[in-house]
Amino acid sequence: MSLLVVGSVAFDAVETPFGKRDQMLGGSASHFSISASFFADVRVVAVVGGDFGADELAVFARHNVDTSDLEVIPDGKTFRWFGRYEYDLNVAHTLDTHLNVFAGFEPKLSDSSKNSRLVFLGNIQPDLQRGVRAQVPNAELVALDTMNLWINTTRESLQKTIEVVDLLIVNDAEARQLAEEPNLIKAARKILSWGPHTLIVKRGEYGAAMFTKEAYFAIPAYPLEAVFDPTGAGDTFAGGLMGYLASQENLDEAALRRAMIFGSVMASFNVEEFGTERVQRLTHEEINRRFRDFKRFTNFEEIPFEKAVRAVQ
Amino acid sequence: MSLLVVGSVAFDAVETPFGKRDQMLGGSASHFSISASFFADVRVVAVVGGDFGADELAVFARHNVDTSDLEVIPDGKTFRWFGRYEYDLNVAHTLDTHLNVFAGFEPKLSDSSKNSRLVFLGNIQPDLQRGVRAQVPNAELVALDTMNLWINTTRESLQKTIEVVDLLIVNDAEARQLAEEPNLIKAARKILSWGPHTLIVKRGEYGAAMFTKEAYFAIPAYPLEAVFDPTGAGDTFAGGLMGYLASQENLDEAALRRAMIFGSVMASFNVEEFGTERVQRLTHEEINRRFRDFKRFTNFEEIPFEKAVRAVQ
């Protein structure tokens, strides 16, 4: 039932209208693995510097995240991201990025990692993602995240990487840009024709949609009156989704649908506090309560209109 | 089971990237009543000029729409709207508006209209809407549409009108603007505090959401690969919604949920061709088929995560 994530482990400095943090645990692999840890065993492949401390490792340890493949470069520094959000919390303003040891990241997989059943390729350079994908030939499901940077600068390599994964998880704008098609339904059809059997599109406050060659499934976002810090919401979503799938024997469409709900539940908690703070404190019951809420928010009785429609002459 | 709509009956001239029409039946009351006619008996209160012809009246007649209260001013001209859509079909560019007889519109309700069980106050000046509302004191449900023009120019009157209706149907941006609150959940709570028991928010390609004091319900839009002409989609949505409600004895939340689906189904057909052309040709079976599709697009098994969550030490 093992789940592997390859991505970034970072220190984030974040300012929002509601407060700030100078240094907190961030990066795609951190958000993903802590979220997924509520459902399954997770291993992290990433790189950090000598400044990565016992406090951060303790967070992973508390969540039983396996960090055997977390490479430490003692004389290097951990990736740092400095970001700010204005009142429109949908837009992250990057103030500064220090790639540090992440600039030379070469994912190294132990034999245990290579035997993972599910793999999430976090948002890194697509050549590196494809290199990892080649090392997990027996994985039952390989999922991929990416971003506009790679669509703009490495489209050809990104396309090759998309061709060899099972599930692509991107946001609305990225899906349209990738397919060069403004209509999302057409964009999805085009992306699926490249190889993945499933495309999941994140739509922020509007929820998420899943496309397969046969089916379409869409859910709203969990309704929140206050969003505090959206950093890592996408990776937390992917962590809940992949973590739930890792807990299931059968990765069929019904499981994928439930996985999207669990992903959305985890993301809804993530944005309520800084970084991973809220997710770290979650309980099983809190997660299941919001899962059940989703049923209330979306359910309707399937009673087609029975009265004979007036004959149109 | 009677349903009344007060609004505009117009001639629309529309250009899209896919074609154009110089003069077709349009206006909120037209789109609403033709859509609603598939579910219930509808009466229209509106005004037209001497140029409104037998062909247009025949459309209403074919759909059994009662036009007894459609005022005709023989020496006046019917309201005309000239619009264009670019490739981004979400944005209507108004090229010209000739209010004509609509400029002096004073809704006149016959006794039969005054006894309507359900009333839809289409998007007209809020004083006029409130005047109509006062004439239907026994209506079981009165719904209101409005637009940014009235929020900007007649906010006080609009607020008074919102206070005396049961259901407000607006789009996303209008709800935020009305409540002066960017968070939609907070905006909805504020609007409901003014009086309506239900708020329905239209979100275009992202679907629609319903807020009551007790509940939240959200649905995606019907996935369409091609949108041809979005004119009238909102009124067609309201027509399906109110028409379905008019067919139901019990206007409870479950009925409102189904009504939102039927509204979305009708809107999805509306945008596939010019004006009311597609909706006019609809069949009972086509409507029910898309209703059932919505169940497939939104359904998931309610199986909370059962494995004990790892103890967080």
PDB file of N, CA and C in Angstrom, chain B residues 134-199:
ATOM      1  N   ALA B 134     -46.048  43.664  -4.566  1.00  0.00           N
ATOM      2  CA  ALA B 134     -47.145  44.089  -3.691  1.00  0.00           C
ATOM      3  C   ALA B 134     -48.494  43.599  -4.217  1.00  0.00           C
ATOM      4  N   GLN B 135     -48.556  43.315  -5.506  1.00  0.00           N
ATOM      5  CA  GLN B 135     -49.829  42.867  -6.101  1.00  0.00           C
ATOM      6  C   GLN B 135     -50.023  41.357  -6.027  1.00  0.00           C
ATOM      7  N   VAL B 136     -49.031  40.640  -5.523  1.00  0.00           N
ATOM      8  CA  VAL B 136     -49.171  39.177  -5.429  1.00  0.00           C
ATOM      9  C   VAL B 136     -48.927  38.734  -3.981  1.00  0.00           C
ATOM     10  N   PRO B 137     -49.729  39.285  -3.040  1.00  0.00           N
ATOM     11  CA  PRO B 137     -49.465  39.030  -1.621  1.00  0.00           C
ATOM     12  C   PRO B 137     -49.622  37.555  -1.241  1.00  0.00           C
ATOM     13  N   ASN B 138     -50.393  36.814  -2.027  1.00  0.00           N
ATOM     14  CA  ASN B 138     -50.647  35.424  -1.656  1.00  0.00           C
ATOM     15  C   ASN B 138     -49.753  34.419  -2.378  1.00  0.00           C
ATOM     16  N   ALA B 139     -48.818  34.919  -3.161  1.00  0.00           N
ATOM     17  CA  ALA B 139     -47.928  34.003  -3.883  1.00  0.00           C
ATOM     18  C   ALA B 139     -47.136  33.170  -2.879  1.00  0.00           C
ATOM     19  N   GLU B 140     -46.951  31.905  -3.211  1.00  0.00           N
ATOM     20  CA  GLU B 140     -46.232  31.018  -2.297  1.00  0.00           C
ATOM     21  C   GLU B 140     -44.720  31.248  -2.379  1.00  0.00           C
ATOM     22  N   LEU B 141     -44.257  31.634  -3.566  1.00  0.00           N
ATOM     23  CA  LEU B 141     -42.819  31.891  -3.730  1.00  0.00           C
ATOM     24  C   LEU B 141     -42.618  32.982  -4.777  1.00  0.00           C
ATOM     25  N   VAL B 142     -41.921  34.043  -4.372  1.00  0.00           N
ATOM     26  CA  VAL B 142     -41.593  35.131  -5.298  1.00  0.00           C
ATOM     27  C   VAL B 142     -40.075  35.181  -5.450  1.00  0.00           C
ATOM     28  N   ALA B 143     -39.619  35.067  -6.717  1.00  0.00           N
ATOM     29  CA  ALA B 143     -38.182  35.079  -7.001  1.00  0.00           C
ATOM     30  C   ALA B 143     -37.807  36.349  -7.740  1.00  0.00           C
ATOM     31  N   LEU B 144     -36.573  36.768  -7.550  1.00  0.00           N
ATOM     32  CA  LEU B 144     -36.109  38.054  -8.079  1.00  0.00           C
ATOM     33  C   LEU B 144     -34.784  37.884  -8.803  1.00  0.00           C
ATOM     34  N   ASP B 145     -34.694  38.535  -9.965  1.00  0.00           N
ATOM     35  CA  ASP B 145     -33.411  38.652 -10.660  1.00  0.00           C
ATOM     36  C   ASP B 145     -33.061  40.138 -10.673  1.00  0.00           C
ATOM     37  N   THR B 146     -31.791  40.453 -10.808  1.00  0.00           N
ATOM     38  CA  THR B 146     -31.386  41.852 -10.942  1.00  0.00           C
ATOM     39  C   THR B 146     -30.057  41.886 -11.691  1.00  0.00           C
ATOM     40  N   MET B 147     -29.421  43.059 -11.755  1.00  0.00           N
ATOM     41  CA  MET B 147     -28.131  43.142 -12.451  1.00  0.00           C
ATOM     42  C   MET B 147     -27.298  44.268 -11.855  1.00  0.00           C
ATOM     43  N   ASN B 148     -26.018  44.318 -12.278  1.00  0.00           N
ATOM     44  CA  ASN B 148     -25.098  45.318 -11.723  1.00  0.00           C
ATOM     45  C   ASN B 148     -25.587  46.752 -11.928  1.00  0.00           C
ATOM     46  N   LEU B 149     -26.298  47.032 -13.049  1.00  0.00           N
ATOM     47  CA  LEU B 149     -26.846  48.378 -13.285  1.00  0.00           C
ATOM     48  C   LEU B 149     -27.658  48.854 -12.093  1.00  0.00           C
ATOM     49  N   TRP B 150     -28.555  47.988 -11.596  1.00  0.00           N
ATOM     50  CA  TRP B 150     -29.435  48.401 -10.489  1.00  0.00           C
ATOM     51  C   TRP B 150     -28.687  48.436  -9.164  1.00  0.00           C
ATOM     52  N   ILE B 151     -27.682  47.596  -9.015  1.00  0.00           N
ATOM     53  CA  ILE B 151     -26.862  47.663  -7.796  1.00  0.00           C
ATOM     54  C   ILE B 151     -26.126  49.008  -7.765  1.00  0.00           C
ATOM     55  N   ASN B 152     -25.653  49.419  -8.933  1.00  0.00           N
ATOM     56  CA  ASN B 152     -24.897  50.676  -9.010  1.00  0.00           C
ATOM     57  C   ASN B 152     -25.772  51.918  -8.881  1.00  0.00           C
ATOM     58  N   THR B 153     -26.984  51.862  -9.454  1.00  0.00           N
ATOM     59  CA  THR B 153     -27.766  53.107  -9.575  1.00  0.00           C
ATOM     60  C   THR B 153     -28.939  53.187  -8.606  1.00  0.00           C
ATOM     61  N   THR B 154     -29.457  52.051  -8.140  1.00  0.00           N
ATOM     62  CA  THR B 154     -30.664  52.091  -7.293  1.00  0.00           C
ATOM     63  C   THR B 154     -30.523  51.110  -6.138  1.00  0.00           C
ATOM     64  N   ARG B 155     -29.368  51.148  -5.474  1.00  0.00           N
ATOM     65  CA  ARG B 155     -29.086  50.167  -4.436  1.00  0.00           C
ATOM     66  C   ARG B 155     -30.159  50.158  -3.336  1.00  0.00           C
ATOM     67  N   GLU B 156     -30.601  51.348  -2.927  1.00  0.00           N
ATOM     68  CA  GLU B 156     -31.545  51.409  -1.813  1.00  0.00           C
ATOM     69  C   GLU B 156     -32.882  50.746  -2.187  1.00  0.00           C
ATOM     70  N   SER B 157     -33.369  51.084  -3.360  1.00  0.00           N
ATOM     71  CA  SER B 157     -34.631  50.493  -3.803  1.00  0.00           C
ATOM     72  C   SER B 157     -34.478  48.984  -4.012  1.00  0.00           C
ATOM     73  N   LEU B 158     -33.336  48.603  -4.559  1.00  0.00           N
ATOM     74  CA  LEU B 158     -33.099  47.184  -4.792  1.00  0.00           C
ATOM     75  C   LEU B 158     -33.092  46.420  -3.469  1.00  0.00           C
ATOM     76  N   GLN B 159     -32.441  46.991  -2.471  1.00  0.00           N
ATOM     77  CA  GLN B 159     -32.381  46.326  -1.165  1.00  0.00           C
ATOM     78  C   GLN B 159     -33.793  46.137  -0.603  1.00  0.00           C
ATOM     79  N   LYS B 160     -34.635  47.184  -0.716  1.00  0.00           N
ATOM     80  CA  LYS B 160     -36.026  47.071  -0.236  1.00  0.00           C
ATOM     81  C   LYS B 160     -36.766  45.958  -0.976  1.00  0.00           C
ATOM     82  N   THR B 161     -36.452  45.818  -2.252  1.00  0.00           N
ATOM     83  CA  THR B 161     -37.130  44.774  -3.042  1.00  0.00           C
ATOM     84  C   THR B 161     -36.654  43.391  -2.610  1.00  0.00           C
ATOM     85  N   ILE B 162     -35.342  43.275  -2.387  1.00  0.00           N
ATOM     86  CA  ILE B 162     -34.801  41.982  -1.937  1.00  0.00           C
ATOM     87  C   ILE B 162     -35.450  41.577  -0.608  1.00  0.00           C
ATOM     88  N   GLU B 163     -35.724  42.577   0.240  1.00  0.00           N
ATOM     89  CA  GLU B 163     -36.297  42.288   1.562  1.00  0.00           C
ATOM     90  C   GLU B 163     -37.676  41.631   1.494  1.00  0.00           C
ATOM     91  N   VAL B 164     -38.389  41.822   0.373  1.00  0.00           N
ATOM     92  CA  VAL B 164     -39.760  41.315   0.303  1.00  0.00           C
ATOM     93  C   VAL B 164     -39.925  40.132  -0.658  1.00  0.00           C
ATOM     94  N   VAL B 165     -38.807  39.519  -1.076  1.00  0.00           N
ATOM     95  CA  VAL B 165     -38.939  38.316  -1.904  1.00  0.00           C
ATOM     96  C   VAL B 165     -38.422  37.098  -1.148  1.00  0.00           C
ATOM     97  N   ASP B 166     -38.724  35.915  -1.700  1.00  0.00           N
ATOM     98  CA  ASP B 166     -38.344  34.657  -1.041  1.00  0.00           C
ATOM     99  C   ASP B 166     -37.030  34.104  -1.576  1.00  0.00           C
ATOM    100  N   LEU B 167     -36.775  34.367  -2.838  1.00  0.00           N
ATOM    101  CA  LEU B 167     -35.636  33.742  -3.520  1.00  0.00           C
ATOM    102  C   LEU B 167     -34.966  34.782  -4.395  1.00  0.00           C
ATOM    103  N   LEU B 168     -33.678  34.956  -4.219  1.00  0.00           N
ATOM    104  CA  LEU B 168     -32.904  35.849  -5.088  1.00  0.00           C
ATOM    105  C   LEU B 168     -32.014  34.989  -5.973  1.00  0.00           C
ATOM    106  N   ILE B 169     -32.050  35.270  -7.280  1.00  0.00           N
ATOM    107  CA  ILE B 169     -31.226  34.526  -8.239  1.00  0.00           C
ATOM    108  C   ILE B 169     -30.303  35.521  -8.924  1.00  0.00           C
ATOM    109  N   VAL B 170     -29.014  35.478  -8.626  1.00  0.00           N
ATOM    110  CA  VAL B 170     -28.053  36.408  -9.230  1.00  0.00           C
ATOM    111  C   VAL B 170     -26.782  35.657  -9.614  1.00  0.00           C
ATOM    112  N   ASN B 171     -25.894  36.331 -10.313  1.00  0.00           N
ATOM    113  CA  ASN B 171     -24.626  35.656 -10.584  1.00  0.00           C
ATOM    114  C   ASN B 171     -23.627  35.976  -9.477  1.00  0.00           C
ATOM    115  N   ASP B 172     -22.525  35.267  -9.555  1.00  0.00           N
ATOM    116  CA  ASP B 172     -21.419  35.342  -8.633  1.00  0.00           C
ATOM    117  C   ASP B 172     -20.978  36.778  -8.319  1.00  0.00           C
ATOM    118  N   ALA B 173     -20.649  37.521  -9.363  1.00  0.00           N
ATOM    119  CA  ALA B 173     -20.144  38.888  -9.190  1.00  0.00           C
ATOM    120  C   ALA B 173     -21.221  39.779  -8.575  1.00  0.00           C
ATOM    121  N   GLU B 174     -22.468  39.578  -8.987  1.00  0.00           N
ATOM    122  CA  GLU B 174     -23.560  40.396  -8.443  1.00  0.00           C
ATOM    123  C   GLU B 174     -23.755  40.138  -6.949  1.00  0.00           C
ATOM    124  N   ALA B 175     -23.650  38.891  -6.534  1.00  0.00           N
ATOM    125  CA  ALA B 175     -23.815  38.560  -5.110  1.00  0.00           C
ATOM    126  C   ALA B 175     -22.731  39.245  -4.279  1.00  0.00           C
ATOM    127  N   ARG B 176     -21.496  39.200  -4.768  1.00  0.00           N
ATOM    128  CA  ARG B 176     -20.386  39.828  -4.036  1.00  0.00           C
ATOM    129  C   ARG B 176     -20.568  41.340  -4.000  1.00  0.00           C
ATOM    130  N   GLN B 177     -20.987  41.912  -5.142  1.00  0.00           N
ATOM    131  CA  GLN B 177     -21.160  43.359  -5.224  1.00  0.00           C
ATOM    132  C   GLN B 177     -22.304  43.822  -4.329  1.00  0.00           C
ATOM    133  N   LEU B 178     -23.397  43.061  -4.365  1.00  0.00           N
ATOM    134  CA  LEU B 178     -24.561  43.390  -3.527  1.00  0.00           C
ATOM    135  C   LEU B 178     -24.177  43.440  -2.055  1.00  0.00           C
ATOM    136  N   ALA B 179     -23.453  42.420  -1.618  1.00  0.00           N
ATOM    137  CA  ALA B 179     -23.129  42.306  -0.196  1.00  0.00           C
ATOM    138  C   ALA B 179     -21.876  43.101   0.159  1.00  0.00           C
ATOM    139  N   GLU B 180     -21.191  43.630  -0.847  1.00  0.00           N
ATOM    140  CA  GLU B 180     -19.911  44.314  -0.633  1.00  0.00           C
ATOM    141  C   GLU B 180     -18.974  43.425   0.180  1.00  0.00           C
ATOM    142  N   GLU B 181     -18.840  42.196  -0.293  1.00  0.00           N
ATOM    143  CA  GLU B 181     -18.092  41.179   0.448  1.00  0.00           C
ATOM    144  C   GLU B 181     -17.504  40.202  -0.570  1.00  0.00           C
ATOM    145  N   PRO B 182     -16.162  40.125  -0.661  1.00  0.00           N
ATOM    146  CA  PRO B 182     -15.565  39.250  -1.679  1.00  0.00           C
ATOM    147  C   PRO B 182     -15.758  37.757  -1.424  1.00  0.00           C
ATOM    148  N   ASN B 183     -15.871  37.346  -0.159  1.00  0.00           N
ATOM    149  CA  ASN B 183     -16.078  35.920   0.127  1.00  0.00           C
ATOM    150  C   ASN B 183     -17.555  35.570  -0.108  1.00  0.00           C
ATOM    151  N   LEU B 184     -17.779  34.628  -1.029  1.00  0.00           N
ATOM    152  CA  LEU B 184     -19.155  34.340  -1.434  1.00  0.00           C
ATOM    153  C   LEU B 184     -19.998  33.764  -0.301  1.00  0.00           C
ATOM    154  N   ILE B 185     -19.387  32.994   0.573  1.00  0.00           N
ATOM    155  CA  ILE B 185     -20.136  32.367   1.664  1.00  0.00           C
ATOM    156  C   ILE B 185     -20.615  33.458   2.644  1.00  0.00           C
ATOM    157  N   LYS B 186     -19.711  34.388   2.941  1.00  0.00           N
ATOM    158  CA  LYS B 186     -20.102  35.517   3.795  1.00  0.00           C
ATOM    159  C   LYS B 186     -21.125  36.405   3.092  1.00  0.00           C
ATOM    160  N   ALA B 187     -20.923  36.633   1.804  1.00  0.00           N
ATOM    161  CA  ALA B 187     -21.861  37.458   1.028  1.00  0.00           C
ATOM    162  C   ALA B 187     -23.258  36.844   1.086  1.00  0.00           C
ATOM    163  N   ALA B 188     -23.318  35.533   0.938  1.00  0.00           N
ATOM    164  CA  ALA B 188     -24.616  34.849   0.954  1.00  0.00           C
ATOM    165  C   ALA B 188     -25.289  34.995   2.314  1.00  0.00           C
ATOM    166  N   ARG B 189     -24.520  34.824   3.363  1.00  0.00           N
ATOM    167  CA  ARG B 189     -25.075  34.945   4.710  1.00  0.00           C
ATOM    168  C   ARG B 189     -25.675  36.363   4.920  1.00  0.00           C
ATOM    169  N   LYS B 190     -24.944  37.349   4.412  1.00  0.00           N
ATOM    170  CA  LYS B 190     -25.418  38.733   4.554  1.00  0.00           C
ATOM    171  C   LYS B 190     -26.723  38.944   3.780  1.00  0.00           C
ATOM    172  N   ILE B 191     -26.752  38.481   2.543  1.00  0.00           N
ATOM    173  CA  ILE B 191     -27.954  38.680   1.714  1.00  0.00           C
ATOM    174  C   ILE B 191     -29.153  37.972   2.338  1.00  0.00           C
ATOM    175  N   LEU B 192     -28.941  36.763   2.856  1.00  0.00           N
ATOM    176  CA  LEU B 192     -30.056  36.028   3.482  1.00  0.00           C
ATOM    177  C   LEU B 192     -30.563  36.763   4.730  1.00  0.00           C
ATOM    178  N   SER B 193     -29.678  37.512   5.379  1.00  0.00           N
ATOM    179  CA  SER B 193     -30.106  38.248   6.583  1.00  0.00           C
ATOM    180  C   SER B 193     -31.070  39.379   6.234  1.00  0.00           C
ATOM    181  N   TRP B 194     -31.116  39.765   4.956  1.00  0.00           N
ATOM    182  CA  TRP B 194     -32.021  40.844   4.545  1.00  0.00           C
ATOM    183  C   TRP B 194     -33.458  40.371   4.374  1.00  0.00           C
ATOM    184  N   GLY B 195     -33.673  39.065   4.220  1.00  0.00           N
ATOM    185  CA  GLY B 195     -35.051  38.612   4.066  1.00  0.00           C
ATOM    186  C   GLY B 195     -35.287  37.336   3.286  1.00  0.00           C
ATOM    187  N   PRO B 196     -34.668  37.180   2.100  1.00  0.00           N
ATOM    188  CA  PRO B 196     -34.970  35.982   1.304  1.00  0.00           C
ATOM    189  C   PRO B 196     -34.589  34.704   2.063  1.00  0.00           C
ATOM    190  N   HIS B 197     -35.391  33.652   1.918  1.00  0.00           N
ATOM    191  CA  HIS B 197     -34.998  32.410   2.589  1.00  0.00           C
ATOM    192  C   HIS B 197     -33.985  31.629   1.759  1.00  0.00           C
ATOM    193  N   THR B 198     -33.861  31.977   0.477  1.00  0.00           N
ATOM    194  CA  THR B 198     -32.943  31.245  -0.395  1.00  0.00           C
ATOM    195  C   THR B 198     -32.225  32.190  -1.347  1.00  0.00           C
ATOM    196  N   LEU B 199     -30.950  31.911  -1.557  1.00  0.00           N
ATOM    197  CA  LEU B 199     -30.150  32.637  -2.553  1.00  0.00           C
ATOM    198  C   LEU B 199     -29.577  31.604  -3.508  1.00  0.00           C
TER     199      LEU B 199
END
